[in-house]
Short mmCIF file of N, CA and C in Angstrom, two decimals:
data_model
loop_
_atom_site.label_atom_id
_atom_site.label_comp_id
_atom_site.label_asym_id
_atom_site.label_seq_id
_atom_site.Cartn_x
_atom_site.Cartn_y
_atom_site.Cartn_z
N MET A 285 0.81 -1.19 0.00
CA MET A 285 0.00 0.00 0.00
C MET A 285 0.86 1.26 0.00
N THR A 286 1.81 1.33 0.91
CA THR A 286 2.70 2.49 0.89
C THR A 286 3.75 2.35 -0.20
N MET A 287 3.81 1.18 -0.80
CA MET A 287 4.78 0.95 -1.87
C MET A 287 4.18 1.22 -3.25
N ASP A 288 2.88 1.34 -3.35
CA ASP A 288 2.24 1.52 -4.66
C ASP A 288 2.77 2.75 -5.40
N ALA A 289 2.80 3.88 -4.72
CA ALA A 289 3.25 5.12 -5.38
C ALA A 289 4.72 5.04 -5.77
N PRO A 290 5.62 4.62 -4.85
CA PRO A 290 7.02 4.52 -5.27
C PRO A 290 7.24 3.51 -6.41
N LEU A 291 6.54 2.39 -6.37
CA LEU A 291 6.69 1.41 -7.45
C LEU A 291 6.23 1.99 -8.79
N ALA A 292 5.14 2.72 -8.76
CA ALA A 292 4.65 3.34 -10.00
C ALA A 292 5.67 4.36 -10.51
N GLN A 293 6.29 5.11 -9.60
CA GLN A 293 7.31 6.09 -10.00
C GLN A 293 8.54 5.39 -10.57
N ILE A 294 8.93 4.27 -9.97
CA ILE A 294 10.09 3.51 -10.46
C ILE A 294 9.82 3.01 -11.88
N VAL A 295 8.64 2.43 -12.07
CA VAL A 295 8.27 1.91 -13.39
C VAL A 295 8.25 3.03 -14.42
N ALA A 296 7.78 4.19 -14.02
CA ALA A 296 7.69 5.33 -14.94
C ALA A 296 9.03 6.05 -15.09
N GLY A 297 10.04 5.63 -14.33
CA GLY A 297 11.34 6.28 -14.40
C GLY A 297 11.36 7.64 -13.73
N GLU A 298 10.46 7.87 -12.78
CA GLU A 298 10.33 9.17 -12.13
C GLU A 298 10.71 9.14 -10.65
N TYR A 299 11.21 8.02 -10.16
CA TYR A 299 11.52 7.88 -8.74
C TYR A 299 12.80 8.62 -8.39
N ASP A 300 12.75 9.42 -7.36
CA ASP A 300 13.91 10.18 -6.89
C ASP A 300 14.36 9.58 -5.56
N ALA A 301 15.34 8.69 -5.62
CA ALA A 301 15.81 7.98 -4.43
C ALA A 301 16.38 8.94 -3.39
N GLU A 302 17.07 9.98 -3.83
CA GLU A 302 17.65 10.95 -2.89
C GLU A 302 16.56 11.68 -2.13
N GLN A 303 15.54 12.09 -2.84
CA GLN A 303 14.43 12.79 -2.19
C GLN A 303 13.70 11.85 -1.23
N ALA A 304 13.49 10.61 -1.64
CA ALA A 304 12.83 9.63 -0.78
C ALA A 304 13.63 9.39 0.50
N ALA A 305 14.95 9.27 0.36
CA ALA A 305 15.81 9.07 1.53
C ALA A 305 15.75 10.27 2.46
N GLU A 306 15.72 11.47 1.90
CA GLU A 306 15.63 12.68 2.71
C GLU A 306 14.30 12.73 3.47
N GLU A 307 13.22 12.34 2.82
CA GLU A 307 11.91 12.32 3.48
C GLU A 307 11.89 11.33 4.64
N VAL A 308 12.46 10.16 4.42
CA VAL A 308 12.53 9.15 5.49
C VAL A 308 13.36 9.69 6.65
N TRP A 309 14.51 10.29 6.35
CA TRP A 309 15.37 10.85 7.38
C TRP A 309 14.64 11.93 8.17
N ASN A 310 13.97 12.83 7.47
CA ASN A 310 13.24 13.91 8.15
C ASN A 310 12.13 13.35 9.04
N ASN A 311 11.43 12.34 8.56
CA ASN A 311 10.37 11.72 9.36
C ASN A 311 10.94 11.06 10.62
N GLU A 312 12.08 10.41 10.48
CA GLU A 312 12.74 9.80 11.64
C GLU A 312 13.15 10.86 12.65
N LEU A 313 13.70 11.97 12.17
CA LEU A 313 14.10 13.05 13.08
C LEU A 313 12.90 13.61 13.83
N ILE A 314 11.81 13.78 13.12
CA ILE A 314 10.59 14.30 13.74
C ILE A 314 10.09 13.34 14.81
N GLN A 315 10.10 12.05 14.52
CA GLN A 315 9.64 11.07 15.51
C GLN A 315 10.52 11.08 16.75
N VAL A 316 11.82 11.15 16.56
CA VAL A 316 12.74 11.19 17.70
C VAL A 316 12.52 12.47 18.51
N ALA A 317 12.37 13.59 17.83
CA ALA A 317 12.15 14.87 18.53
C ALA A 317 10.83 14.84 19.31
N ALA A 318 9.78 14.27 18.71
CA ALA A 318 8.49 14.19 19.40
C ALA A 318 8.58 13.30 20.64
N GLN A 319 9.31 12.20 20.52
CA GLN A 319 9.49 11.31 21.67
C GLN A 319 10.29 12.02 22.77
N ARG A 320 11.33 12.71 22.38
CA ARG A 320 12.16 13.44 23.35
C ARG A 320 11.36 14.57 23.99
N LEU A 321 10.51 15.23 23.21
CA LEU A 321 9.64 16.27 23.74
C LEU A 321 8.75 15.70 24.83
N GLN A 322 8.13 14.56 24.55
CA GLN A 322 7.23 13.95 25.53
C GLN A 322 8.00 13.55 26.79
N GLU A 323 9.15 12.94 26.64
CA GLU A 323 9.96 12.55 27.79
C GLU A 323 10.35 13.77 28.62
N SER A 324 10.75 14.84 27.96
CA SER A 324 11.15 16.06 28.66
C SER A 324 9.98 16.68 29.41
N ALA A 325 8.83 16.74 28.76
CA ALA A 325 7.66 17.35 29.39
C ALA A 325 7.20 16.53 30.59
N VAL A 326 7.18 15.21 30.44
CA VAL A 326 6.76 14.34 31.55
C VAL A 326 7.69 14.52 32.75
N ASN A 327 8.95 14.78 32.48
CA ASN A 327 9.93 14.97 33.55
C ASN A 327 10.12 16.44 33.95
N ASP A 328 9.19 17.29 33.51
CA ASP A 328 9.22 18.72 33.84
C ASP A 328 10.51 19.40 33.42
N ASP A 329 11.12 18.91 32.35
CA ASP A 329 12.35 19.51 31.82
C ASP A 329 11.95 20.44 30.67
N PHE A 330 11.41 21.59 31.04
CA PHE A 330 10.91 22.51 30.02
C PHE A 330 12.03 23.27 29.31
N ALA A 331 13.22 23.29 29.90
CA ALA A 331 14.37 23.89 29.21
C ALA A 331 14.70 23.09 27.95
N THR A 332 14.39 21.81 27.97
CA THR A 332 14.58 20.96 26.79
C THR A 332 13.30 20.89 25.96
N ALA A 333 12.16 20.77 26.62
CA ALA A 333 10.89 20.57 25.92
C ALA A 333 10.51 21.76 25.03
N VAL A 334 10.69 22.97 25.54
CA VAL A 334 10.25 24.14 24.76
C VAL A 334 11.00 24.27 23.44
N PRO A 335 12.32 24.21 23.42
CA PRO A 335 12.99 24.30 22.12
C PRO A 335 12.63 23.14 21.18
N LEU A 336 12.47 21.94 21.73
CA LEU A 336 12.08 20.81 20.88
C LEU A 336 10.69 21.03 20.28
N GLY A 337 9.76 21.46 21.10
CA GLY A 337 8.41 21.71 20.62
C GLY A 337 8.37 22.81 19.56
N ARG A 338 9.11 23.86 19.81
CA ARG A 338 9.16 24.96 18.83
C ARG A 338 9.78 24.48 17.53
N ALA A 339 10.82 23.66 17.62
CA ALA A 339 11.46 23.13 16.41
C ALA A 339 10.49 22.26 15.62
N LEU A 340 9.71 21.45 16.32
CA LEU A 340 8.73 20.61 15.64
C LEU A 340 7.68 21.46 14.91
N ILE A 341 7.24 22.51 15.57
CA ILE A 341 6.22 23.38 14.98
C ILE A 341 6.79 24.16 13.80
N ASN A 342 8.09 24.36 13.76
CA ASN A 342 8.71 25.06 12.64
C ASN A 342 8.95 24.16 11.43
N THR A 343 8.47 22.93 11.50
CA THR A 343 8.49 22.03 10.34
C THR A 343 7.11 22.08 9.71
N ASP A 344 6.86 21.21 8.75
CA ASP A 344 5.53 21.13 8.14
C ASP A 344 4.46 20.79 9.17
N LEU A 345 4.86 20.22 10.30
CA LEU A 345 3.89 19.89 11.35
C LEU A 345 3.16 21.13 11.87
N GLY A 346 3.78 22.28 11.72
CA GLY A 346 3.15 23.51 12.18
C GLY A 346 1.86 23.84 11.46
N GLN A 347 1.60 23.15 10.35
CA GLN A 347 0.35 23.35 9.62
C GLN A 347 -0.74 22.38 10.06
N ASP A 348 -0.36 21.41 10.88
CA ASP A 348 -1.28 20.36 11.31
C ASP A 348 -1.87 20.70 12.68
N PRO A 349 -3.18 20.91 12.76
CA PRO A 349 -3.78 21.26 14.05
C PRO A 349 -3.51 20.22 15.14
N GLY A 350 -3.50 18.96 14.76
CA GLY A 350 -3.23 17.91 15.74
C GLY A 350 -1.83 18.02 16.32
N ALA A 351 -0.86 18.32 15.48
CA ALA A 351 0.52 18.48 15.94
C ALA A 351 0.65 19.72 16.82
N LEU A 352 0.01 20.81 16.43
CA LEU A 352 0.02 22.02 17.25
C LEU A 352 -0.55 21.73 18.63
N ASN A 353 -1.67 21.02 18.64
CA ASN A 353 -2.32 20.70 19.91
C ASN A 353 -1.45 19.77 20.75
N TYR A 354 -0.82 18.78 20.11
CA TYR A 354 0.05 17.84 20.83
C TYR A 354 1.18 18.59 21.54
N VAL A 355 1.86 19.45 20.81
CA VAL A 355 2.97 20.19 21.41
C VAL A 355 2.44 21.09 22.54
N ALA A 356 1.33 21.76 22.29
CA ALA A 356 0.76 22.63 23.32
C ALA A 356 0.43 21.83 24.58
N TRP A 357 -0.17 20.65 24.40
CA TRP A 357 -0.54 19.84 25.57
C TRP A 357 0.71 19.38 26.33
N MET A 358 1.75 19.03 25.61
CA MET A 358 3.00 18.64 26.27
C MET A 358 3.50 19.77 27.16
N PHE A 359 3.27 20.99 26.74
CA PHE A 359 3.74 22.16 27.49
C PHE A 359 2.89 22.47 28.73
N VAL A 360 1.63 22.07 28.75
CA VAL A 360 0.75 22.48 29.87
C VAL A 360 0.21 21.34 30.71
N MET A 361 0.58 20.11 30.41
CA MET A 361 0.00 18.99 31.15
C MET A 361 0.51 18.91 32.59
N SER A 362 1.64 19.52 32.86
CA SER A 362 2.24 19.45 34.19
C SER A 362 1.88 20.66 35.04
N ASP A 363 1.68 20.42 36.32
CA ASP A 363 1.48 21.53 37.26
C ASP A 363 2.73 22.38 37.38
N ASN A 364 3.86 21.84 36.95
CA ASN A 364 5.14 22.54 37.09
C ASN A 364 5.58 23.24 35.81
N THR A 365 4.68 23.42 34.88
CA THR A 365 5.05 24.06 33.62
C THR A 365 5.58 25.47 33.87
N THR A 366 6.39 25.92 32.96
CA THR A 366 6.94 27.27 33.08
C THR A 366 6.03 28.27 32.37
N GLU A 367 6.19 29.53 32.70
CA GLU A 367 5.41 30.57 32.03
C GLU A 367 5.74 30.59 30.52
N GLU A 368 7.02 30.42 30.20
CA GLU A 368 7.41 30.41 28.79
C GLU A 368 6.70 29.28 28.05
N ALA A 369 6.69 28.09 28.63
CA ALA A 369 6.03 26.95 27.99
C ALA A 369 4.53 27.21 27.84
N ALA A 370 3.91 27.77 28.86
CA ALA A 370 2.48 28.05 28.81
C ALA A 370 2.15 29.09 27.74
N LYS A 371 3.01 30.09 27.59
CA LYS A 371 2.78 31.11 26.55
C LYS A 371 2.85 30.49 25.16
N HIS A 372 3.84 29.63 24.94
CA HIS A 372 3.93 28.95 23.64
C HIS A 372 2.72 28.03 23.44
N ALA A 373 2.32 27.36 24.51
CA ALA A 373 1.17 26.47 24.43
C ALA A 373 -0.08 27.24 24.03
N ALA A 374 -0.28 28.40 24.62
CA ALA A 374 -1.46 29.21 24.29
C ALA A 374 -1.43 29.60 22.81
N LYS A 375 -0.27 29.98 22.33
CA LYS A 375 -0.15 30.37 20.92
C LYS A 375 -0.45 29.18 20.01
N PHE A 376 0.17 28.03 20.28
CA PHE A 376 -0.02 26.86 19.43
C PHE A 376 -1.45 26.33 19.50
N ALA A 377 -2.01 26.29 20.70
CA ALA A 377 -3.38 25.78 20.86
C ALA A 377 -4.39 26.70 20.19
N LYS A 378 -4.18 28.01 20.30
CA LYS A 378 -5.09 28.95 19.64
C LYS A 378 -5.03 28.75 18.13
N GLU A 379 -3.84 28.57 17.60
CA GLU A 379 -3.71 28.33 16.16
C GLU A 379 -4.42 27.03 15.76
N ALA A 380 -4.29 26.00 16.58
CA ALA A 380 -4.98 24.73 16.31
C ALA A 380 -6.49 24.94 16.32
N CYS A 381 -6.98 25.70 17.28
CA CYS A 381 -8.43 25.99 17.36
C CYS A 381 -8.90 26.75 16.13
N GLU A 382 -8.11 27.72 15.70
CA GLU A 382 -8.48 28.49 14.51
C GLU A 382 -8.51 27.61 13.27
N LYS A 383 -7.53 26.71 13.16
CA LYS A 383 -7.45 25.83 11.99
C LYS A 383 -8.62 24.84 11.94
N THR A 384 -9.22 24.57 13.08
CA THR A 384 -10.35 23.63 13.13
C THR A 384 -11.69 24.36 13.32
N GLY A 385 -11.68 25.66 13.13
CA GLY A 385 -12.92 26.43 13.22
C GLY A 385 -13.54 26.43 14.60
N TRP A 386 -12.73 26.26 15.61
CA TRP A 386 -13.20 26.26 17.00
C TRP A 386 -14.26 25.18 17.23
N GLU A 387 -14.13 24.06 16.55
CA GLU A 387 -15.10 22.97 16.67
C GLU A 387 -14.53 21.72 17.32
N ASP A 388 -13.25 21.73 17.70
CA ASP A 388 -12.62 20.55 18.30
C ASP A 388 -12.48 20.78 19.80
N HIS A 389 -13.30 20.10 20.58
CA HIS A 389 -13.31 20.34 22.03
C HIS A 389 -11.97 20.02 22.68
N GLY A 390 -11.24 19.04 22.17
CA GLY A 390 -9.94 18.69 22.75
C GLY A 390 -8.93 19.81 22.60
N MET A 391 -8.97 20.47 21.47
CA MET A 391 -8.04 21.58 21.24
C MET A 391 -8.42 22.80 22.08
N ILE A 392 -9.71 23.00 22.24
CA ILE A 392 -10.17 24.10 23.09
C ILE A 392 -9.80 23.82 24.55
N ASP A 393 -9.88 22.56 24.95
CA ASP A 393 -9.46 22.15 26.29
C ASP A 393 -7.99 22.49 26.51
N THR A 394 -7.15 22.20 25.52
CA THR A 394 -5.72 22.51 25.64
C THR A 394 -5.51 24.01 25.80
N LEU A 395 -6.22 24.79 25.01
CA LEU A 395 -6.10 26.25 25.11
C LEU A 395 -6.57 26.72 26.49
N ALA A 396 -7.65 26.13 26.98
CA ALA A 396 -8.14 26.48 28.32
C ALA A 396 -7.07 26.21 29.37
N MET A 397 -6.42 25.05 29.26
CA MET A 397 -5.38 24.70 30.23
C MET A 397 -4.20 25.68 30.13
N ALA A 398 -3.87 26.10 28.92
CA ALA A 398 -2.78 27.07 28.76
C ALA A 398 -3.12 28.37 29.48
N HIS A 399 -4.35 28.83 29.31
CA HIS A 399 -4.76 30.06 29.98
C HIS A 399 -4.75 29.87 31.50
N TYR A 400 -5.17 28.72 31.95
CA TYR A 400 -5.14 28.43 33.38
C TYR A 400 -3.71 28.48 33.90
N ARG A 401 -2.79 27.85 33.19
CA ARG A 401 -1.39 27.83 33.61
C ARG A 401 -0.79 29.23 33.62
N LEU A 402 -1.33 30.12 32.80
CA LEU A 402 -0.87 31.51 32.77
C LEU A 402 -1.57 32.37 33.82
N GLY A 403 -2.46 31.76 34.60
CA GLY A 403 -3.18 32.50 35.63
C GLY A 403 -4.38 33.26 35.10
N GLU A 404 -4.78 32.96 33.89
CA GLU A 404 -5.91 33.63 33.24
C GLU A 404 -7.16 32.77 33.41
N ARG A 405 -7.66 32.77 34.63
CA ARG A 405 -8.75 31.85 34.99
C ARG A 405 -10.06 32.13 34.26
N ALA A 406 -10.39 33.39 34.08
CA ALA A 406 -11.66 33.71 33.42
C ALA A 406 -11.68 33.16 31.99
N GLU A 407 -10.57 33.33 31.28
CA GLU A 407 -10.48 32.79 29.92
C GLU A 407 -10.54 31.27 29.93
N ALA A 408 -9.86 30.67 30.91
CA ALA A 408 -9.86 29.21 31.03
C ALA A 408 -11.28 28.69 31.26
N VAL A 409 -12.01 29.35 32.13
CA VAL A 409 -13.39 28.93 32.44
C VAL A 409 -14.26 29.04 31.19
N GLU A 410 -14.16 30.16 30.51
CA GLU A 410 -14.96 30.37 29.30
C GLU A 410 -14.67 29.30 28.24
N LEU A 411 -13.39 29.00 28.06
CA LEU A 411 -13.01 28.02 27.04
C LEU A 411 -13.42 26.60 27.43
N ILE A 412 -13.27 26.23 28.69
CA ILE A 412 -13.63 24.86 29.07
C ILE A 412 -15.14 24.67 28.98
N GLN A 413 -15.89 25.73 29.24
CA GLN A 413 -17.35 25.64 29.07
C GLN A 413 -17.71 25.41 27.60
N LYS A 414 -16.99 26.06 26.71
CA LYS A 414 -17.21 25.85 25.27
C LYS A 414 -16.86 24.41 24.91
N ALA A 415 -15.74 23.91 25.44
CA ALA A 415 -15.35 22.53 25.17
C ALA A 415 -16.41 21.56 25.68
N MET A 416 -16.97 21.85 26.85
CA MET A 416 -18.02 21.00 27.41
C MET A 416 -19.24 20.96 26.50
N GLN A 417 -19.62 22.10 25.97
CA GLN A 417 -20.77 22.15 25.06
C GLN A 417 -20.51 21.31 23.81
N LEU A 418 -19.31 21.43 23.27
CA LEU A 418 -18.98 20.67 22.06
C LEU A 418 -18.90 19.17 22.32
N ALA A 419 -18.55 18.79 23.54
CA ALA A 419 -18.40 17.37 23.89
C ALA A 419 -19.69 16.78 24.44
N GLU A 420 -20.75 17.58 24.45
CA GLU A 420 -22.03 17.12 24.98
C GLU A 420 -22.40 15.77 24.36
N GLY A 421 -22.82 14.87 25.19
CA GLY A 421 -23.16 13.54 24.71
C GLY A 421 -22.06 12.52 24.99
N ASN A 422 -20.86 12.99 25.31
CA ASN A 422 -19.76 12.11 25.67
C ASN A 422 -19.53 12.28 27.17
N ALA A 423 -20.16 11.40 27.95
CA ALA A 423 -20.19 11.55 29.41
C ALA A 423 -18.80 11.56 30.03
N ASP A 424 -17.91 10.69 29.57
CA ASP A 424 -16.57 10.62 30.16
C ASP A 424 -15.80 11.93 29.94
N VAL A 425 -15.90 12.46 28.74
CA VAL A 425 -15.18 13.69 28.42
C VAL A 425 -15.78 14.88 29.17
N THR A 426 -17.09 14.98 29.18
CA THR A 426 -17.71 16.11 29.88
C THR A 426 -17.44 16.04 31.38
N ALA A 427 -17.35 14.83 31.94
CA ALA A 427 -17.01 14.70 33.36
C ALA A 427 -15.59 15.20 33.62
N MET A 428 -14.67 14.86 32.72
CA MET A 428 -13.29 15.35 32.85
C MET A 428 -13.26 16.87 32.75
N TYR A 429 -14.03 17.42 31.81
CA TYR A 429 -14.05 18.87 31.65
C TYR A 429 -14.71 19.54 32.86
N ALA A 430 -15.70 18.88 33.46
CA ALA A 430 -16.33 19.44 34.66
C ALA A 430 -15.31 19.52 35.80
N GLU A 431 -14.44 18.52 35.90
CA GLU A 431 -13.37 18.57 36.91
C GLU A 431 -12.42 19.73 36.63
N ARG A 432 -12.10 19.93 35.36
CA ARG A 432 -11.22 21.05 35.01
C ARG A 432 -11.91 22.39 35.33
N LEU A 433 -13.19 22.47 35.02
CA LEU A 433 -13.94 23.68 35.29
C LEU A 433 -13.85 24.03 36.78
N ALA A 434 -14.05 23.02 37.63
CA ALA A 434 -13.95 23.26 39.08
C ALA A 434 -12.53 23.72 39.44
N MET A 435 -11.53 23.09 38.86
CA MET A 435 -10.14 23.48 39.12
C MET A 435 -9.90 24.91 38.67
N PHE A 436 -10.37 25.26 37.47
CA PHE A 436 -10.16 26.60 36.95
C PHE A 436 -10.84 27.66 37.82
N ARG A 437 -11.97 27.28 38.40
CA ARG A 437 -12.69 28.19 39.27
C ARG A 437 -12.11 28.24 40.68
N GLY A 438 -11.15 27.35 40.96
CA GLY A 438 -10.55 27.30 42.27
C GLY A 438 -11.35 26.50 43.26
N GLU A 439 -12.23 25.63 42.75
CA GLU A 439 -13.11 24.84 43.61
C GLU A 439 -12.55 23.45 43.90
N GLY A 440 -11.50 23.08 43.20
CA GLY A 440 -11.05 21.70 43.41
C GLY A 440 -9.60 21.49 43.25
#
C-alpha cells in the first residue's frame, strides 16, 4: 500500500531515491524529537521541551492542528510548567483551534489549560465551558471537563 506510489514512480522512471531518503530521514528526526519532547515534558524539563516543541512546529507539522495541539498539551499537562512553555502552548493551541474552526473540544481544552497555567482563569473557564458544550453527549469527556472547570474556578 505504501509501496504503490514509489513502485509506480520507479516503473515510470520518475523515482527520486535521494528525495525519498531525505523524506525518510526527516520523518525519523521528527519522531525522535516528538518522543524526546514527551519525555522532557513528563519529567518537567521545560528547558529541553520548549525548544524541541518549537522546532517541531517550525516544520511542516506547524500546519497540522493535531501536531500544534500535541505540542501545546505537552507544554501544559504538568502543574510545574513554566510561564514560557504556557505562553507557547497558548499560541499553538489557539492556532490549532483556529485551523479547526473552534469545533474541536480537545483543542479548546488545551487552550483552556494554557490560559489556566498563565493565571488567566476567566479565559480558562470560558473556554472549558465551550469545550463541554462541544463534547455534549460524551459523558466521560464532559465529566473530565467538569473537573477542570472546578479546578479553573478554584473549587477543586
